[in-house]
């Protein structure tokens, strides 16, 4: 798109061309052609007369957060950050864009959704697609082999937005990851414990955490007869089982990915299996499955994982589910996904899910996901040194949607400020006195507001308190000034009493710490 | 930069070309030419054999924040947010990119520094350059005429980075703005009060807040004989006075911007003036200046502003400085800039400042800035309705730099986690017991860590506590399990005592709330 000034110049020039043709009595065809060009230019600038006309919107798939949404967001973040801190995590931050090549080859079929920056000279950059790849780049770049960190930041995907269901092109991820060479499944189990804690504390309703292992999937693909080079792409297809019926997933496997019907059917049998530690034990005995060393390693780890989950008291919500695949390329071991199974929100039609007939099918989609990615850091290290990692990402936007709907439904009003006291006056010409008093309050750390008017009406000052939930009003008048007092009004009860200037700060602190 | 796969293909093809020439016994010159092409291709891919070789770096002008930097950042943010909340602000958030046309025509000469996104189909987007224009877009889009909000987020400028001095291409802004039609200078004065509070609370050393008014500048330009259409560009030149000597600024005015020497000299006289309310009063009597209505309106407002600043008890740090211009196009009234005049950091050479000989010349640059922009929201409103706004932006990156240097210099260690207790064992085979105990602690809201090893050494567990500042260790052994107790160790004193499992949580809470 050109600069508006340039277009306006072009419109002027083109206008002259048209006028000249008309004055020269040119042919209608000639004139029409030049008029069309003029209209096109005018359309481009959006107005008839070239007047500035802005499209007042945010970019597709993005949104602003208003103060009420921010208050809810802050509350959700505090719960999540408290949990991450309780588990001893540090935090880091990385830039919103990375060198394009840092992101290349990490996301499989999803790579087409990456936002690139325009080449304005210098490096080629892309917006981060997740927080995991930048984390791996950070570890390799700084030669860090051990860290437990969280990172809360926005990521960017040129996906089809579904904003009412909380799917955006710009959205927050809240990631918790543990990097380091440790004994098997201990950090992995802690990640699931964290999902359990966060979902419980946010009171999101019933939920379920699905668990699987890439080694089990790969082993299963192998014993079912999928060629090696098709593992990742078949994995992507299996991943669609939470949105598509098995029939359609099978169709994709056969028609698009070139599997035989027979192979697809064998996969179909496995991916319908769900259970707990018992299922892992049963599959370890499975004639076909036990032919794959990989699958056996995965199944043994699932058993070990469940034993730790028992100690963490979270097995009630965890399901070993062979249909869980996850789309991203970089997972190498355990994978998991947290799903809300009932919540006061719109439910995804479960018609599309007839291939997986179970309670979980009534789902609002994944709100947490993650897994083990032992190879990713090595892809960045010049010598290929590996740093095993496992982590989880909380899909916070859907949680925001749920919390917002809850807040809408609830009678309780969401406060968007924390103001404790309004400095008001009933009479005229007291602006200076109000500013003096509020200075004392601010200097004492009290959250206070004053109307930016010389002579506001008392009623409008009180109304503002009612509307924004300010609990106290400090009212000044000639009499109060003479007496060295302030009239303190309790907004909720409309009670009023005089208090000396010396005692005012203490009284406000006492009354607002109680509230 | 091309796709790696493409280059690899090109390398293969070029390799064949070279082999063919050799087999055909071509001239050395011919072969050398083709070999050079081959080497160039190989160099482009970064390795001898076409093996993936990543450039391990962040994009130019950007940086990661490590956990220590994040701990400092969190502390600084908390101070600033507390201040904003004390003044009754709500908060909002906007997307990191806007429609390109939203940003067009708002920043004057700085527009060339805007990052554009690549056209991947759909809308043309740019990364936000500041938080003010998105705020104005938000107000117009939502038809909001009154709000006091803060917004803390990253902005993007393709500027020449000077990272050691805290100038980045991706950096935080902390903005506080008041929108609404109010009585003159009351919200404006509150913005300066806020800068004063934040600088004082962060203990950044001596500082000064420079104040001026665009109307005074424009009036001054008019009475000095600057043509109307050169006001903005001359304003940009005056703005360079904090980095360039007057001689050089004058040269730019005369040689590049086409002013006469005489006009420039008249400007030079005014822009060397500094003072307080008295200077405003003196200039209101100035023969030349008082010819401009605009300048008089600005000077009267400066007087009013200082009267409010007196009530807010901040005049000690505020200077009316006619050389302050600020680069951005959108300011319409009062403008200001907070400058650190001494701090334990590298000081900008004051040689470049000989045109402004005063104490402030020993400056580390602007760390806060803002002003009134009454026309910006109207630029977005289809009917041009105006919403008067005034605000301030805290330049947080320089503050981070200063705080980091302070932390480096101080003996006190910056803790990057808040872990209260380490669950440890002295003997083997107690992983299950450790996991059980830490589950109890987590469920009680205690911040606790455990080593992810089956049989860690006690020494390494204790060492980890010393290194990361964990104050307590809960030690389990066979004897303790038998007795139903835990051995609690105070890391600082190495004191140890047994405590019953029932009393453990209370004891940890008591000891860590004291700390």
PDB file of C-alpha atoms in Angstrom, chain A residues 425-426 451 453 455-462:
ATOM      1  CA  UNK A 425     -15.480  18.414  47.952  1.00  0.00           C
ATOM      2  CA  UNK A 426     -19.025  19.659  48.323  1.00  0.00           C
ATOM      3  CA  UNK A 451     -11.790  14.684  39.749  1.00  0.00           C
ATOM      4  CA  UNK A 453     -12.336  19.641  37.477  1.00  0.00           C
ATOM      5  CA  UNK A 455     -15.638  22.590  40.755  1.00  0.00           C
ATOM      6  CA  UNK A 456     -17.122  19.137  40.310  1.00  0.00           C
ATOM      7  CA  UNK A 457     -20.571  18.359  41.716  1.00  0.00           C
ATOM      8  CA  UNK A 458     -20.599  16.254  44.862  1.00  0.00           C
ATOM      9  CA  UNK A 459     -23.184  13.964  43.298  1.00  0.00           C
ATOM     10  CA  UNK A 460     -20.996  13.196  40.290  1.00  0.00           C
ATOM     11  CA  UNK A 461     -18.047  12.512  42.598  1.00  0.00           C
ATOM     12  CA  UNK A 462     -20.135  10.065  44.641  1.00  0.00           C
TER      13      UNK A 462
END
